[in-house]
Coordinates of C-alpha atoms in Angstrom, one line a residue:
Chain A
M134 CA 110.9 112.7 322.9
T135 CA 107.8 113.9 324.7
F136 CA 106.7 112.6 328.1
N137 CA 103.6 111.3 326.6
G138 CA 105.7 109.3 324.1
I139 CA 108.1 107.9 326.7
F140 CA 105.1 106.9 329.0
Q141 CA 103.5 105.0 326.1
I142 CA 106.7 103.1 325.3
V143 CA 107.2 102.2 329.0
F144 CA 103.6 101.1 329.3
Y145 CA 103.8 99.0 326.2
L146 CA 106.9 97.2 327.4
T147 CA 105.5 96.7 330.9
V148 CA 102.3 95.0 329.6
L149 CA 104.3 92.9 327.3
I150 CA 106.7 91.5 330.0
L151 CA 103.8 91.0 332.5
L152 CA 102.0 88.8 329.9
A153 CA 105.0 86.7 329.1
K154 CA 104.9 84.5 332.3
P155 CA 101.3 83.4 332.2
L156 CA 101.2 82.7 328.5
G157 CA 104.6 81.1 328.6
T158 CA 103.6 78.8 331.4
F159 CA 100.5 77.8 329.4
M160 CA 102.5 77.2 326.2
A161 CA 105.0 75.0 328.1
R162 CA 102.1 72.8 329.2
V163 CA 100.9 72.7 325.6
F164 CA 104.4 71.5 324.3
Q165 CA 104.9 69.1 327.1
R166 CA 101.5 67.7 326.5
E167 CA 100.3 68.4 330.0
K168 CA 96.6 69.0 330.9
T169 CA 95.3 72.5 330.1
F170 CA 91.9 74.2 330.7
L171 CA 91.2 73.9 326.9
D172 CA 91.5 70.1 326.9
P173 CA 87.7 69.4 327.4
V174 CA 86.9 71.5 324.3
L175 CA 89.9 70.9 322.0
G176 CA 91.0 67.4 323.1
P177 CA 88.3 65.6 321.0
L178 CA 89.2 67.8 318.0
E179 CA 92.9 67.1 318.4
R180 CA 92.3 63.4 318.6
F181 CA 90.0 63.6 315.5
I182 CA 92.8 65.3 313.5
Y183 CA 95.3 62.7 314.4
R184 CA 92.8 60.0 313.5
V185 CA 91.8 61.3 310.1
S186 CA 95.4 62.2 309.1
G187 CA 96.9 58.9 310.4
I188 CA 99.2 60.5 313.0
N189 CA 100.4 58.4 315.8
K190 CA 100.8 61.1 318.5
D191 CA 103.0 58.8 320.8
E192 CA 105.5 58.3 318.0
E193 CA 108.7 60.5 318.2
Y194 CA 111.0 61.4 315.2
D195 CA 114.7 62.1 315.0
W196 CA 115.7 65.5 313.5
K197 CA 115.8 64.3 309.9
E198 CA 112.3 62.8 310.0
N199 CA 111.0 66.1 311.5
V200 CA 112.8 68.0 308.7
V201 CA 111.1 65.9 306.0
A202 CA 107.7 66.3 307.7
M203 CA 108.2 70.0 307.8
L204 CA 109.3 70.4 304.2
L205 CA 106.5 68.1 303.0
F206 CA 103.8 70.0 304.9
N207 CA 105.1 73.4 303.7
F208 CA 105.6 72.4 300.1
V209 CA 102.0 71.2 299.8
G210 CA 100.8 74.4 301.5
L211 CA 102.7 76.4 299.0
L212 CA 101.1 74.6 296.0
V213 CA 97.6 75.1 297.5
V214 CA 98.1 78.8 297.9
Y215 CA 99.5 79.0 294.4
A216 CA 96.6 77.0 292.9
L217 CA 93.9 79.1 294.8
Q218 CA 95.2 82.3 293.3
R219 CA 95.4 81.0 289.8
L220 CA 91.9 79.6 289.9
Q221 CA 90.1 82.2 292.1
Q222 CA 88.0 83.5 289.1
L223 CA 86.4 80.0 288.9
L224 CA 85.9 79.5 292.6
P225 CA 83.1 80.8 295.0
L226 CA 83.3 83.8 297.4
N227 CA 84.5 86.2 294.8
P228 CA 81.7 88.9 294.8
Q229 CA 84.0 91.5 293.1
G230 CA 84.8 89.1 290.3
M231 CA 88.6 89.2 290.8
P232 CA 90.5 87.6 287.9
A233 CA 93.3 85.1 288.3
V234 CA 96.5 86.5 289.9
S235 CA 99.5 86.4 287.5
P236 CA 101.9 83.4 287.8
D237 CA 104.8 85.4 289.1
S238 CA 102.7 87.2 291.7
S239 CA 101.0 83.9 292.8
F240 CA 104.4 82.3 293.2
N241 CA 105.7 85.1 295.3
T242 CA 102.6 85.4 297.4
A243 CA 102.4 81.5 297.8
V244 CA 106.1 81.4 299.0
S245 CA 105.5 84.5 301.1
F246 CA 102.6 83.1 303.1
A247 CA 104.0 79.5 303.3
T248 CA 107.3 81.0 304.9
N249 CA 105.5 83.2 307.4
T250 CA 106.9 86.2 305.5
N251 CA 103.7 87.9 304.2
W252 CA 105.5 90.1 301.8
Q253 CA 102.7 91.5 299.7
G254 CA 103.5 92.4 296.1
Y255 CA 99.8 92.5 295.5
G256 CA 97.0 94.8 296.8
G257 CA 94.6 92.7 298.9
E258 CA 91.4 94.6 298.1
T259 CA 92.1 94.8 294.3
M260 CA 93.5 91.4 293.6
M261 CA 92.3 88.7 296.0
S262 CA 88.9 87.1 296.3
Y263 CA 87.5 86.5 299.8
L264 CA 88.1 82.8 299.3
T265 CA 91.8 83.4 298.5
Q266 CA 92.1 85.7 301.5
M267 CA 90.5 83.2 303.9
V268 CA 91.4 79.7 302.6
A269 CA 94.8 80.5 301.2
L270 CA 96.2 83.4 303.2
T271 CA 94.6 83.2 306.6
V272 CA 95.1 79.4 306.8
Q273 CA 98.7 79.8 306.0
N274 CA 98.9 82.5 308.7
F275 CA 98.0 79.9 311.2
V276 CA 100.0 77.0 309.9
S277 CA 103.2 78.8 309.0
A278 CA 103.3 80.3 312.5
A279 CA 102.6 76.9 313.9
T280 CA 105.5 75.5 311.8
G281 CA 107.9 78.1 313.4
M282 CA 106.6 77.1 316.9
A283 CA 106.9 73.4 316.1
V284 CA 110.5 73.8 315.0
L285 CA 111.2 75.7 318.2
A286 CA 109.6 73.1 320.3
L287 CA 111.8 70.4 318.7
F288 CA 114.9 72.6 319.2
I289 CA 114.1 73.2 322.8
R290 CA 113.8 69.4 323.4
G291 CA 117.2 69.1 321.8
I292 CA 118.6 71.3 324.6
A293 CA 116.4 69.9 327.4
R294 CA 117.2 66.2 326.7
H295 CA 120.5 64.3 326.9
S296 CA 121.7 60.9 325.5
A297 CA 118.5 60.7 323.4
K298 CA 117.8 60.4 319.7
T299 CA 114.4 61.9 319.1
L300 CA 113.2 65.5 319.4
G301 CA 109.4 65.0 319.4
N302 CA 106.8 64.8 316.6
F303 CA 106.5 67.8 314.2
W304 CA 102.9 66.9 313.4
V305 CA 101.8 66.9 317.1
D306 CA 103.7 70.2 317.8
L307 CA 102.1 71.7 314.7
T308 CA 98.6 70.6 315.6
R309 CA 98.8 71.6 319.3
S310 CA 100.4 75.0 318.4
T311 CA 97.5 75.8 316.1
L312 CA 94.7 74.4 318.2
Y313 CA 95.7 75.4 321.8
I314 CA 97.6 78.6 321.3
L315 CA 97.0 80.4 318.0
L316 CA 93.3 79.5 317.4
P317 CA 92.1 80.6 320.9
L318 CA 94.1 83.8 321.0
A319 CA 93.1 84.7 317.4
I320 CA 89.4 84.3 318.2
V321 CA 89.6 86.5 321.3
L322 CA 91.6 89.1 319.4
S323 CA 89.3 89.1 316.4
L324 CA 86.3 89.8 318.7
V325 CA 88.3 92.7 320.3
L326 CA 89.1 94.1 316.9
V327 CA 85.5 93.8 315.7
S328 CA 84.4 95.6 318.9
Q329 CA 86.7 98.5 317.8
G330 CA 85.3 98.7 314.3
V331 CA 87.5 96.4 312.2
V332 CA 85.3 95.1 309.4
Q333 CA 84.3 91.4 309.3
T334 CA 81.7 90.7 306.5
M335 CA 81.2 88.6 303.5
S336 CA 79.2 91.3 301.7
P337 CA 80.5 92.9 298.5
Y338 CA 82.2 96.2 298.5
V339 CA 80.0 99.1 299.4
S340 CA 79.3 101.9 297.0
V341 CA 78.9 105.3 298.8
P342 CA 77.6 108.4 296.9
F343 CA 79.6 111.6 297.3
L344 CA 77.9 114.7 298.7
Q345 CA 79.3 116.5 295.8
S346 CA 80.6 115.1 292.5
T347 CA 84.2 115.4 291.6
P348 CA 86.1 115.1 288.3
D349 CA 88.7 112.3 287.8
T350 CA 92.1 112.8 286.0
S351 CA 90.4 112.5 282.6
G352 CA 87.8 115.1 283.5
A353 CA 84.9 112.6 283.9
K354 CA 82.4 113.2 286.7
V355 CA 82.8 110.8 289.7
T356 CA 79.7 110.6 291.9
D357 CA 80.4 107.7 294.2
Q358 CA 83.2 105.8 295.8
L359 CA 83.7 102.0 296.2
I360 CA 84.7 101.2 299.7
A361 CA 86.4 97.8 300.2
V362 CA 85.3 95.7 303.1
G363 CA 85.5 92.0 303.8
P364 CA 86.5 89.3 306.5
A365 CA 89.3 91.5 307.7
A366 CA 89.3 91.1 311.5
S367 CA 89.8 87.4 311.5
Q368 CA 92.8 87.7 309.3
I369 CA 94.3 90.7 311.2
A370 CA 94.1 88.9 314.5
I371 CA 96.3 86.0 313.3
K372 CA 98.5 88.2 311.1
Q373 CA 99.6 89.9 314.4
L374 CA 99.7 86.9 316.7
G375 CA 101.5 84.7 314.2
T376 CA 104.0 87.4 313.2
N377 CA 102.8 87.1 309.7
G378 CA 101.9 90.8 309.0
G379 CA 100.1 90.5 305.7
G380 CA 97.3 93.0 305.8
F381 CA 93.8 92.5 304.4
F382 CA 94.1 95.9 302.8
N383 CA 97.0 97.3 300.9
V384 CA 98.1 99.9 303.4
N385 CA 98.0 97.3 306.2
S386 CA 97.3 98.5 309.7
A387 CA 97.4 102.2 308.7
H388 CA 93.9 101.5 307.2
P389 CA 91.1 102.6 309.4
F390 CA 89.2 99.3 308.8
E391 CA 92.2 97.3 310.0
N392 CA 93.2 99.5 312.9
P393 CA 90.5 102.1 313.8
T394 CA 91.2 103.2 317.3
P395 CA 94.0 103.8 319.9
L396 CA 93.0 100.6 321.7
S397 CA 93.0 98.5 318.5
N398 CA 96.4 99.9 317.8
F399 CA 97.6 98.9 321.4
V400 CA 96.3 95.4 321.3
E401 CA 97.7 94.8 317.8
M402 CA 101.1 96.1 318.9
I403 CA 101.1 93.8 322.0
S404 CA 100.0 91.0 319.8
I405 CA 103.1 91.4 317.5
L406 CA 105.5 90.4 320.3
L407 CA 103.2 88.6 322.7
I408 CA 103.8 85.0 321.7
A409 CA 107.5 85.6 320.9
A410 CA 108.1 87.1 324.4
A411 CA 106.1 84.4 326.1
L412 CA 108.1 81.7 324.2
C413 CA 111.2 82.8 326.1
Y414 CA 109.5 81.9 329.4
T415 CA 108.2 78.7 327.9
Y416 CA 111.9 77.9 327.0
G417 CA 112.9 78.4 330.6
K418 CA 110.1 76.1 331.9
M419 CA 111.0 73.4 329.4
V420 CA 114.7 73.4 330.2
G421 CA 114.0 73.5 333.9
D422 CA 115.5 76.8 334.6
T423 CA 113.3 79.9 334.1
R424 CA 116.2 82.1 334.7
Q425 CA 117.4 81.1 331.2
G426 CA 114.2 82.4 329.7
W427 CA 114.3 85.7 331.7
A428 CA 117.9 86.2 330.6
L429 CA 116.8 86.0 327.0
I430 CA 113.9 88.4 327.5
A431 CA 116.4 90.8 329.2
A432 CA 118.9 90.7 326.3
M433 CA 116.1 91.1 323.7
T434 CA 114.5 94.0 325.7
I435 CA 117.9 95.8 326.0
I436 CA 118.3 95.8 322.2
L437 CA 114.7 96.6 321.5
V438 CA 114.7 99.6 323.9
A439 CA 118.0 101.0 322.5
F440 CA 116.9 100.9 318.9
L441 CA 113.3 102.0 319.8
G442 CA 114.7 105.0 321.5
M443 CA 117.0 105.8 318.5
A444 CA 114.0 105.7 316.1
A445 CA 111.9 107.8 318.4
W446 CA 114.7 110.4 318.8
A447 CA 115.3 110.6 314.9
E448 CA 111.6 111.0 314.2
Q449 CA 110.8 113.4 317.0
N450 CA 113.7 115.7 316.0
G451 CA 112.3 116.0 312.5
N452 CA 114.1 117.2 309.5
P453 CA 116.9 119.8 310.1
A454 CA 116.5 121.1 306.6
F455 CA 113.1 122.5 307.6
T456 CA 114.4 124.6 310.5
P457 CA 116.0 127.3 308.3
M458 CA 112.5 127.6 306.5
G459 CA 111.0 128.6 309.9
I460 CA 108.9 125.4 310.1
D461 CA 108.0 124.6 313.7
Q462 CA 108.8 121.0 314.4
K463 CA 108.5 121.2 318.2
A464 CA 105.9 119.1 319.9
S465 CA 103.1 121.1 321.6
N466 CA 99.6 120.7 322.7
L467 CA 98.5 121.5 319.1
Q468 CA 100.9 119.3 317.1
P469 CA 103.0 116.2 317.6
G470 CA 106.0 117.9 316.1
G471 CA 108.9 116.0 314.5
N472 CA 108.6 114.1 311.3
M473 CA 104.9 113.2 310.7
E474 CA 105.2 112.4 307.0
G475 CA 103.9 108.8 306.3
K476 CA 102.4 108.6 309.8
E477 CA 98.8 108.5 310.9
V478 CA 97.9 111.7 312.9
R479 CA 95.8 109.5 315.2
F480 CA 98.8 107.4 316.2
G481 CA 101.5 110.0 316.3
I482 CA 105.3 109.4 316.5
A483 CA 105.4 107.2 319.6
N484 CA 103.0 104.6 318.4
S485 CA 104.4 104.7 314.9
V486 CA 108.0 104.0 316.0
I487 CA 107.0 101.4 318.6
W488 CA 105.1 99.5 315.8
A489 CA 108.0 100.0 313.2
T490 CA 110.6 98.8 315.7
T491 CA 108.6 95.8 317.0
T492 CA 107.3 94.7 313.6
T493 CA 110.9 94.3 312.3
A494 CA 112.3 93.0 315.6
A495 CA 109.7 90.3 315.2
S496 CA 109.2 88.7 311.7
N497 CA 105.8 90.4 311.6
G498 CA 106.1 93.0 308.9
S499 CA 102.7 94.7 309.4
V500 CA 102.9 98.5 309.4
N501 CA 100.8 101.4 310.8
S502 CA 103.1 104.1 309.2
M503 CA 105.2 104.1 306.0
H504 CA 108.9 103.3 306.7
D505 CA 110.0 105.0 303.5
S506 CA 109.1 108.4 304.9
Y507 CA 111.1 108.0 308.1
M508 CA 114.2 110.1 308.6
P509 CA 117.4 108.3 307.5
L510 CA 118.3 107.1 311.0
G511 CA 114.7 106.4 311.9
G512 CA 114.5 104.2 308.7
L513 CA 117.9 102.6 309.6
V514 CA 116.3 101.1 312.8
P515 CA 113.8 98.7 311.1
L516 CA 116.6 97.7 308.7
V517 CA 119.1 97.0 311.6
M518 CA 116.4 95.0 313.6
M519 CA 116.1 92.7 310.6
H520 CA 119.8 92.6 310.0
F521 CA 120.2 91.2 313.5
G522 CA 118.4 88.2 312.1
E523 CA 115.1 89.0 313.8
V524 CA 116.2 87.5 317.0
V525 CA 114.9 90.4 319.2
F526 CA 111.8 88.5 320.2
G527 CA 111.6 87.7 316.5
G528 CA 109.0 85.6 314.7
V529 CA 107.0 83.0 316.8
G530 CA 109.4 80.1 317.1
S531 CA 112.0 81.3 314.6
G532 CA 113.1 84.3 316.7
L533 CA 113.8 82.3 319.7
Y534 CA 115.7 79.6 317.9
G535 CA 117.6 82.3 316.1
M536 CA 118.5 83.9 319.5
L537 CA 119.5 80.4 320.8
I538 CA 122.0 80.1 318.0
F539 CA 123.5 83.4 319.1
V540 CA 123.7 82.1 322.7
I541 CA 125.6 79.1 321.4
I542 CA 128.0 81.4 319.6
A543 CA 128.3 83.6 322.7
V544 CA 129.1 80.6 324.9
F545 CA 131.7 79.3 322.4
V546 CA 133.5 82.6 322.0
A547 CA 133.4 83.3 325.7
G548 CA 135.0 79.8 326.2
L549 CA 137.7 80.7 323.7
L550 CA 138.4 84.0 325.5
V551 CA 138.8 82.6 329.0
G552 CA 140.0 79.1 328.2
R553 CA 136.9 77.3 329.4
T554 CA 135.3 74.3 327.7
P555 CA 132.2 75.7 326.0
E556 CA 129.1 74.2 327.6
Y557 CA 125.4 75.2 327.4
L558 CA 122.9 73.7 329.8
G559 CA 124.9 70.4 330.2
H560 CA 125.8 70.1 326.6
K561 CA 129.4 70.4 325.3
I562 CA 129.6 72.8 322.4
E563 CA 131.9 71.3 319.8
A564 CA 133.0 71.6 316.2
Y565 CA 129.7 70.4 314.5
E566 CA 127.6 72.8 316.5
M567 CA 129.8 75.7 315.5
K568 CA 129.7 74.6 311.9
M569 CA 125.9 74.7 311.9
A570 CA 125.8 78.0 313.8
S571 CA 128.2 79.4 311.2
I572 CA 126.0 78.4 308.4
L573 CA 123.1 79.8 310.2
I574 CA 124.6 83.3 310.7
L575 CA 125.9 83.5 307.2
I576 CA 123.0 82.3 305.0
M577 CA 120.8 85.3 305.6
P578 CA 123.4 88.1 305.0
I579 CA 124.7 86.3 301.9
T580 CA 121.2 86.0 300.5
V581 CA 120.5 89.7 301.2
L582 CA 123.7 91.1 300.0
V583 CA 124.0 89.0 296.8
L584 CA 120.4 89.7 295.7
T585 CA 120.8 93.4 296.4
A586 CA 124.0 93.6 294.5
I587 CA 122.3 91.8 291.5
A588 CA 119.3 94.2 291.7
V589 CA 121.4 97.4 291.8
V590 CA 123.4 96.4 288.7
S591 CA 120.7 94.8 286.6
A592 CA 118.3 96.7 284.4
D593 CA 115.2 94.8 285.8
G594 CA 116.3 95.7 289.4
K595 CA 116.9 99.3 288.6
A596 CA 113.7 99.7 286.8
G597 CA 111.8 99.2 290.0
I598 CA 113.5 102.1 291.9
L599 CA 111.3 105.1 292.4
N600 CA 113.9 107.2 294.3
P601 CA 117.4 108.0 293.2
G602 CA 120.6 107.9 295.2
P603 CA 121.2 106.4 298.6
H604 CA 117.4 106.3 299.4
G605 CA 116.9 104.1 296.4
F606 CA 119.6 101.8 297.5
S607 CA 118.1 101.6 301.0
E608 CA 114.8 100.7 299.3
I609 CA 116.3 97.7 297.6
L610 CA 118.4 96.7 300.5
Y611 CA 115.2 96.8 302.7
T612 CA 113.3 94.8 300.1
F613 CA 115.7 91.8 300.2
T614 CA 116.4 92.2 303.9
S615 CA 112.7 91.9 304.7
Q616 CA 112.1 88.9 302.4
A617 CA 115.3 86.9 303.5
N618 CA 114.4 87.4 307.0
N619 CA 110.8 86.4 306.4
N620 CA 109.5 89.8 307.7
G621 CA 107.4 91.0 304.9
S622 CA 107.3 94.8 305.7
A623 CA 108.1 97.1 302.7
F624 CA 110.1 100.2 302.9
A625 CA 108.1 100.9 299.7
G626 CA 109.4 103.0 296.9
V627 CA 110.2 100.0 294.9
S628 CA 107.8 98.6 292.2
A629 CA 108.3 95.0 293.4
N630 CA 105.4 93.4 291.7
T631 CA 107.4 92.5 288.7
P632 CA 108.7 89.1 287.5
F633 CA 112.3 90.0 288.5
Y634 CA 111.4 91.0 292.1
N635 CA 108.7 88.3 292.4
L636 CA 111.1 85.6 291.5
T637 CA 114.2 86.9 293.4
G638 CA 112.1 87.8 296.4
G639 CA 110.5 84.3 296.4
I640 CA 113.9 82.7 296.4
A641 CA 115.0 84.9 299.2
M642 CA 112.0 84.0 301.3
L643 CA 112.5 80.3 300.7
I644 CA 116.2 80.4 301.6
G645 CA 115.5 82.6 304.6
R646 CA 113.0 80.1 306.0
Y647 CA 114.0 76.6 305.2
W648 CA 117.8 76.8 304.9
L649 CA 117.8 78.1 308.5
A650 CA 115.3 75.6 309.8
V651 CA 117.3 72.6 308.5
P652 CA 120.7 73.4 310.1
T653 CA 118.7 74.5 313.3
L654 CA 117.1 71.0 313.6
A655 CA 120.4 69.4 312.7
L656 CA 122.0 71.2 315.7
A657 CA 119.3 70.1 317.9
G658 CA 119.8 66.6 316.6
S659 CA 123.4 66.8 317.6
L660 CA 122.7 68.3 321.1
V661 CA 120.1 65.7 322.0
R662 CA 122.6 62.9 321.6
K663 CA 125.2 64.4 323.9
K664 CA 125.7 63.1 327.5
L665 CA 124.9 65.4 330.4
V666 CA 128.0 67.4 331.5
P667 CA 127.2 68.4 335.1
P668 CA 127.9 72.1 335.9
S669 CA 131.3 72.6 337.5
E670 CA 133.4 75.7 338.5
G671 CA 134.4 75.9 334.9
T672 CA 130.8 76.3 333.6
L673 CA 129.9 79.7 332.3
P674 CA 126.6 80.7 333.9
T675 CA 124.2 81.9 331.1
H676 CA 121.6 83.7 333.2
T677 CA 123.7 86.4 334.8
P678 CA 123.8 90.1 333.8
L679 CA 127.4 89.6 332.5
F680 CA 126.2 87.0 330.1
I681 CA 123.2 89.0 329.0
F682 CA 125.4 91.9 328.0
W683 CA 127.8 89.6 326.3
L684 CA 124.9 88.1 324.3
V685 CA 123.8 91.6 323.3
A686 CA 127.3 92.4 322.2
V687 CA 127.6 89.3 320.1
V688 CA 124.3 90.0 318.4
I689 CA 125.2 93.5 317.6
I690 CA 128.8 92.8 316.5
V691 CA 127.7 90.0 314.2
G692 CA 124.9 92.2 312.7
A693 CA 127.4 95.1 312.3
L694 CA 130.1 92.9 310.6
N695 CA 127.6 91.6 308.1
F696 CA 125.8 94.9 307.2
L697 CA 127.6 98.0 308.2
P698 CA 129.2 98.6 304.8
A699 CA 125.8 98.2 303.1
L700 CA 124.2 100.5 305.7
A701 CA 126.9 103.0 305.0
L702 CA 125.8 103.2 301.4
G703 CA 122.2 103.7 302.3
P704 CA 120.7 105.3 305.3
I705 CA 124.0 106.5 306.9
V706 CA 125.2 108.4 303.8
E707 CA 121.7 109.7 303.4
H708 CA 121.8 111.1 307.0
L709 CA 125.1 112.7 306.4
L710 CA 124.0 114.3 303.2
M711 CA 121.0 115.7 305.0
V712 CA 122.9 117.2 307.9
H713 CA 125.9 118.4 305.7
Chain B
M209 CA 104.8 80.0 283.3
D210 CA 102.9 77.9 285.9
L211 CA 105.2 75.1 285.2
F212 CA 108.3 77.2 285.4
Y213 CA 107.3 78.4 289.0
L214 CA 106.4 74.8 290.0
A215 CA 109.9 73.8 288.8
V216 CA 111.6 76.6 290.9
A217 CA 109.7 75.4 293.9
V218 CA 110.5 71.6 293.3
V219 CA 114.2 72.4 292.7
F220 CA 114.4 74.5 295.8
F221 CA 112.9 71.9 298.0
L222 CA 115.3 69.3 296.5
L223 CA 118.2 71.5 297.2
T224 CA 116.9 71.8 300.8
W225 CA 116.7 68.0 301.1
G226 CA 120.4 68.1 299.9
L227 CA 121.3 70.6 302.6
M228 CA 119.7 68.1 305.1
K229 CA 121.9 65.3 303.8
V230 CA 125.1 67.4 304.0
C231 CA 124.2 68.4 307.7
D232 CA 123.7 64.7 308.3
I233 CA 127.0 63.6 306.8
L234 CA 128.9 66.4 308.6
G235 CA 127.3 65.3 311.9
N236 CA 128.0 61.5 311.4
F237 CA 124.7 60.8 313.0
D238 CA 124.4 57.2 312.0
S239 CA 127.6 56.1 314.0
G240 CA 125.5 55.9 317.1
E241 CA 128.3 57.5 319.1
K242 CA 127.3 59.6 322.0
R243 CA 129.6 62.3 323.0

């Protein structure tokens, strides 16, 4: 690893942590319905939304009523996205005359964007009209992220309150997350990105004449190139902030119109983890002990840094098979060295691995390099970050409530080990909480492993593999890991826009989102009813360095137990074959 | 095919509603007992 690379990683993490407190404080005010500096502008709009949609903002729901609200809202959103894709040829803002998207691809994409996954089996610039990109996809980028934040707010109230029944109002949390947090940040980021050269236009694609004609594969003379443009900046801003990740263009943030400069790259990388990191501080504020939030940030940072370092090491060392050929892979003033296949020269290794690690730690899924071209151990890192359940900062809302499930497991196991009654912030952790936590940590691995097994033994599954051997297995494992964790990044190398992968992937995304959100809210519904247990000498402190390392160990052990055998068949054996 | 995918979505959300009921029954939420 070069000094330059280490400096960029340290600088990135420093800026991220510094931003967590101010934004986290602001978000706590939003969720606690306290006054903010945006009230004069957004207050009337918020009240107007409640009035036209018949929401009583002062009414609170129990966990089941909130679940029903979440499911209804997301189901309707899914139908709208599906319909817009199927009817886009009849609708306006389609200057390229895009035809209707196929039913299986429409289903996969509708599920993908409603669940905050943004898996893209389609090519944005070749299949989607501007209307579909803006009204279907960008709108879902906002509301699917806000859904995760609303579920988190409800869950936090379950921990913060005692002897109560209600958790809050899903509709109010959804509205306030969108209006006060996502929308202002997205507007600011869009303008920054436009200033860097990210395109934002409603004009048709631009035809540019070549200086010299060139023959195509059939020998015909090609004299000009069609350059795709469109309203990209507005989508890219929310795709990063909302940990959505779906690019306007097919190659995502490796495209120069999505991510043109080092500054655009840096602000996009910060945006991936910004809200998720700040939500940890928000959590601390809402439960009345900011040390709890800092402890979570510390645990997440430890895991992130460890695996980021591993990816950087693997990529900077390059391919040992090249050394006997006399190929120079050392970093110098003239070259970045290491493995640059699939990476943009303008970003280099450090900025590529920061992105790859953070985008999979979060449920973002945008990419600025191609993960399929990473070294086996470099490619293992994005896989592992998702296998942990995307709780290392994670998706906005979903990452933190996922990590809090691990906290409850850590408290429970620690209680068993030392003979203490498991308690967390004044709540006794009992059988029901552990049943829900067990469901939550098992659903995702079962979904990933069963679907991967089906794909590697079925003709339809194998037909999509473009690489033989362990790399092909890694590609399929990554596909379902990404979808069941609502990440959306692709290892690539699998032809996934087929009815088989569109259907199985759609089911994986639905399970990964809603079958985790429901037990999470049920757990919150149970916690909120409990009487306050005052802290005593027998209470395990959950903000100390000891607990932070214990939490890190629990996350890593659970992830390893679930996925080590599968990883051994993919990237690990590929690495051993390479060095043998 | 549109109806097939619509049916898949409807069945999934019904199953999710069923999961909610299972969580509800396991938690005995209607007893009103505070622990």
